[in-house]
Coordinates of C-alpha atoms in Angstrom, one line a residue:
V198 CA -9.9 7.6 14.1
R199 CA -12.5 10.1 15.3
C200 CA -13.2 11.1 19.0
D201 CA -16.4 13.2 18.6
L202 CA -19.0 11.1 20.4
P203 CA -20.6 12.0 23.8
G204 CA -19.7 10.0 26.9
P205 CA -16.6 8.1 27.9
R206 CA -16.4 5.9 24.8
R207 CA -16.1 8.8 22.5
C208 CA -13.6 7.5 20.0
R209 CA -14.2 5.2 17.0
G210 CA -12.5 4.3 13.7
F211 CA -9.8 2.0 12.4
L212 CA -6.0 2.1 12.4
Q213 CA -4.5 1.1 9.1
A214 CA -1.3 -1.0 8.8
Y215 CA 0.2 -2.1 5.5
Y216 CA 2.6 -4.9 4.9
G217 CA 3.8 -5.3 1.3
T218 CA 5.6 -8.6 1.5
D219 CA 6.8 -11.4 3.9
H220 CA 10.4 -10.1 3.6
S221 CA 12.2 -7.0 4.8
Q222 CA 15.2 -6.9 2.5
V223 CA 16.8 -3.5 1.7
T224 CA 14.9 -3.4 -1.6
E225 CA 11.6 -4.1 0.0
V226 CA 11.2 -1.3 2.5
D227 CA 7.5 -2.0 2.9
G228 CA 8.0 -5.7 3.9
I229 CA 8.1 -7.3 7.4
N230 CA 9.5 -10.8 7.9
G231 CA 6.6 -13.2 8.2
A232 CA 3.8 -10.5 8.2
L233 CA 1.6 -12.2 5.6
M234 CA 2.3 -15.6 7.0
F235 CA 1.1 -14.4 10.4
Y236 CA -2.2 -12.9 9.1
T237 CA -3.1 -15.5 6.5
P238 CA -4.8 -18.0 9.0
F239 CA -7.2 -15.3 10.0
G240 CA -8.7 -15.0 6.5
D241 CA -10.3 -17.3 4.0
S242 CA -7.9 -19.1 1.6
I243 CA -10.6 -19.0 -1.2
S244 CA -13.0 -16.0 -1.2
E245 CA -15.0 -13.6 -3.4
D246 CA -13.5 -10.6 -1.7
A247 CA -10.0 -9.7 -0.4
A248 CA -11.5 -8.1 2.7
T249 CA -12.4 -10.1 5.7
F250 CA -14.6 -8.5 8.4
I251 CA -13.1 -9.5 11.8
K252 CA -15.5 -9.8 14.7
P253 CA -15.0 -11.4 18.1
D254 CA -17.8 -13.9 17.5
A255 CA -15.4 -16.3 15.8
A256 CA -12.6 -17.8 18.0
H257 CA -9.8 -17.1 15.5
H258 CA -11.0 -13.6 14.9
K259 CA -11.2 -12.9 18.6
E260 CA -7.6 -14.1 18.9
L261 CA -6.5 -11.7 16.2
L262 CA -8.2 -8.8 18.0
E263 CA -6.6 -9.8 21.3
Q264 CA -3.1 -10.0 19.7
A265 CA -3.5 -6.7 18.0
H266 CA -4.6 -5.1 21.2
A267 CA -1.7 -6.5 23.1
A268 CA 0.8 -5.3 20.4
L269 CA -0.6 -1.8 20.5
L270 CA -0.4 -1.7 24.3
A271 CA 3.3 -2.8 24.1
L272 CA 4.0 -0.3 21.3
H273 CA 2.6 2.7 23.2
K274 CA 3.4 1.6 26.8
T275 CA 5.8 4.5 27.5
Q276 CA 3.3 7.1 26.4
L277 CA 0.5 5.3 28.3
D278 CA 2.5 5.1 31.5
A279 CA 3.4 8.7 31.2
A280 CA -0.3 9.6 31.0
N281 CA -1.3 7.2 33.7
A282 CA -3.6 5.5 31.3
T283 CA -2.1 2.0 30.9
A284 CA -4.6 0.1 33.0
R285 CA -7.6 1.9 31.6
V286 CA -6.5 1.2 28.0
A287 CA -5.6 -2.4 28.7
A288 CA -9.1 -3.0 29.9
M289 CA -10.6 -1.8 26.6
R290 CA -11.0 -4.2 23.6
P291 CA -11.2 -3.6 19.9
T292 CA -14.7 -4.5 18.6
E293 CA -13.9 -5.2 15.0
A294 CA -11.2 -5.0 12.3
V295 CA -10.9 -5.5 8.5
L296 CA -8.2 -7.8 7.2
S297 CA -7.3 -7.7 3.5
I298 CA -4.8 -10.0 1.8
W299 CA -4.5 -9.8 -2.0
S300 CA -3.8 -13.4 -2.6
G301 CA -4.3 -15.8 -5.5
G302 CA -7.3 -17.3 -3.8
V303 CA -9.3 -14.1 -4.1
K304 CA -11.7 -13.9 -7.1
G305 CA -10.4 -11.4 -9.7
I306 CA -6.9 -11.0 -8.2
N307 CA -5.5 -14.4 -9.4
A308 CA -3.9 -12.8 -12.5
G309 CA -0.4 -12.0 -13.7
C310 CA 1.6 -9.0 -12.4
H311 CA 4.2 -7.4 -14.6
Q312 CA 7.7 -6.4 -13.4
P313 CA 10.7 -5.2 -15.4
K314 CA 13.4 -7.8 -15.9
L315 CA 16.9 -7.5 -14.4
Q316 CA 19.5 -5.6 -16.4
K317 CA 22.2 -7.7 -18.3
S318 CA 24.5 -7.0 -15.4
G319 CA 22.1 -8.7 -13.1
E320 CA 21.3 -5.4 -11.3
P321 CA 17.6 -4.4 -10.8
A322 CA 16.0 -2.3 -13.5
V323 CA 16.3 1.5 -13.2
P324 CA 12.9 2.8 -12.0
G325 CA 11.2 4.7 -14.9
A326 CA 13.7 3.7 -17.6
L327 CA 11.5 1.1 -19.2
S328 CA 8.5 3.5 -19.2
K329 CA 10.5 6.2 -21.1
A330 CA 11.9 3.6 -23.6
A331 CA 8.6 1.9 -24.2
M332 CA 6.5 5.1 -24.6
Q333 CA 7.6 5.5 -28.2
P334 CA 9.5 2.3 -29.0
I335 CA 10.2 3.2 -32.6
P336 CA 11.3 6.9 -32.6
D337 CA 10.3 7.8 -36.2
W338 CA 6.9 6.1 -36.0
P339 CA 3.7 7.7 -34.5
L340 CA 3.3 4.6 -32.3
Y341 CA 2.9 5.1 -28.5
V342 CA 2.5 2.6 -25.7
A343 CA 0.5 3.3 -22.5
N344 CA 0.2 0.2 -20.4
E345 CA 0.8 -0.6 -16.7
A346 CA 3.2 -3.4 -17.8
Y347 CA 5.7 -0.7 -18.9
G348 CA 4.7 2.0 -16.4
T349 CA 6.3 2.9 -13.1
M350 CA 3.2 1.6 -11.3
N351 CA 3.1 -2.0 -12.3
C352 CA -0.1 -4.1 -11.9
F353 CA -2.3 -1.0 -11.5
A354 CA -4.4 1.0 -13.9
E355 CA -2.8 4.2 -12.6
G356 CA 0.4 3.2 -14.5
S357 CA -1.5 3.1 -17.7
L358 CA -3.2 6.5 -17.0
A359 CA 0.1 8.1 -16.1
M360 CA 1.7 6.9 -19.4
S361 CA -1.3 8.0 -21.4
E362 CA -1.1 11.5 -19.9
A363 CA 2.6 11.6 -20.7
V364 CA 1.9 10.6 -24.3
L365 CA -0.7 13.3 -24.8
N366 CA 1.6 15.9 -23.3
R367 CA 4.3 14.8 -25.8
L368 CA 1.8 15.2 -28.6
N369 CA 0.8 18.6 -27.3
V370 CA -2.8 17.4 -26.9
P371 CA -4.8 19.8 -24.5
L372 CA -5.8 18.1 -21.3
P373 CA -8.3 19.2 -18.6
P374 CA -6.7 21.9 -16.3
T375 CA -6.1 19.3 -13.6
G376 CA -5.1 16.5 -16.0
W377 CA -6.2 12.9 -15.4
L378 CA -3.9 12.7 -12.4
D379 CA -3.1 15.5 -10.0
Q380 CA 0.3 17.0 -10.7
E381 CA 2.1 15.5 -7.7
L382 CA 0.8 12.0 -8.4
A383 CA 1.7 12.3 -12.1
E384 CA 5.2 13.4 -11.3
G385 CA 5.5 10.7 -8.7
L386 CA 4.6 8.0 -11.2
L387 CA 6.8 9.3 -14.0
E388 CA 10.0 10.5 -12.1
P389 CA 12.3 7.6 -11.3
E390 CA 13.5 9.3 -8.1
A391 CA 10.0 9.6 -6.7
S392 CA 9.0 6.1 -7.7
A393 CA 12.0 4.3 -6.2
G394 CA 11.1 2.2 -3.2
R395 CA 7.4 3.1 -3.4
P396 CA 5.0 0.7 -1.7
P397 CA 3.4 -1.5 -4.4
T398 CA -0.2 -0.6 -3.7
D399 CA -2.9 1.7 -5.0
P400 CA -1.3 5.2 -5.2
F401 CA -4.7 6.8 -4.8
L402 CA -4.9 5.3 -1.3
L403 CA -1.4 6.2 -0.1
G404 CA -0.4 9.2 -2.2
P405 CA 3.1 10.6 -3.1
R406 CA 3.5 12.4 0.2
L407 CA 3.3 9.1 2.1
W408 CA 5.8 7.4 -0.2
R409 CA 8.3 10.2 0.4
A410 CA 7.7 10.2 4.1
E411 CA 8.3 6.5 4.1
A412 CA 11.5 6.9 2.2
S413 CA 12.8 9.5 4.7
R414 CA 11.9 7.5 7.8
P415 CA 14.7 5.9 9.8
A416 CA 15.3 2.1 9.5
A417 CA 12.7 -0.1 11.2
P418 CA 13.7 -1.9 14.5
A419 CA 14.9 -5.5 14.2
A420 CA 11.8 -6.9 15.8
P421 CA 8.7 -4.7 14.8
Q422 CA 5.4 -5.2 16.5
E423 CA 2.6 -6.9 14.6
V424 CA -0.4 -4.5 14.4
V425 CA -3.7 -4.4 12.4

């Protein structure tokens, strides 16, 4: 959001909210119960693009903008009251939004997504363990694996890039001074501690600092607000 325009309506931009799943179990810190179910009716079930441009011209899009506006007012009511700005902000309306749901109905996204199997004990796989074991599956052979299916960032090419860089480092192959991934991102994708509980989305958009900030945040309230 930028507030650098002349006149009273000087702010413009978007607020970004991310919901990873429809569930908020302990193992899915990025999920909110019913989040995707709530937003799905406002997008197309079959489309060429995951992103839907929300404008008040369509009745269902106008409803989403109204609900988002009301939720934001409720969320910030204490601060707005303290600034004596509640009535002024309540009279404003969002002009547009972008809704993106990566569903099977979107062209190009209806593909498989790899996840490590449970351990024999039934416990979830240890983050990063599969990557280290699969990198050189036969210790005495010069055979290496670099693929998102075995990486710590499943379903995304960044997992393959991180494993490729780790293989080259093991082989003592010179890399560009900055590597393929910046140091913090590479460490975040290869260290199990840093990848545990990470939101399953594109790491170049969120970044390791956001993952760690998310992990250190207090638990979410029982009834979170729906916001776009």
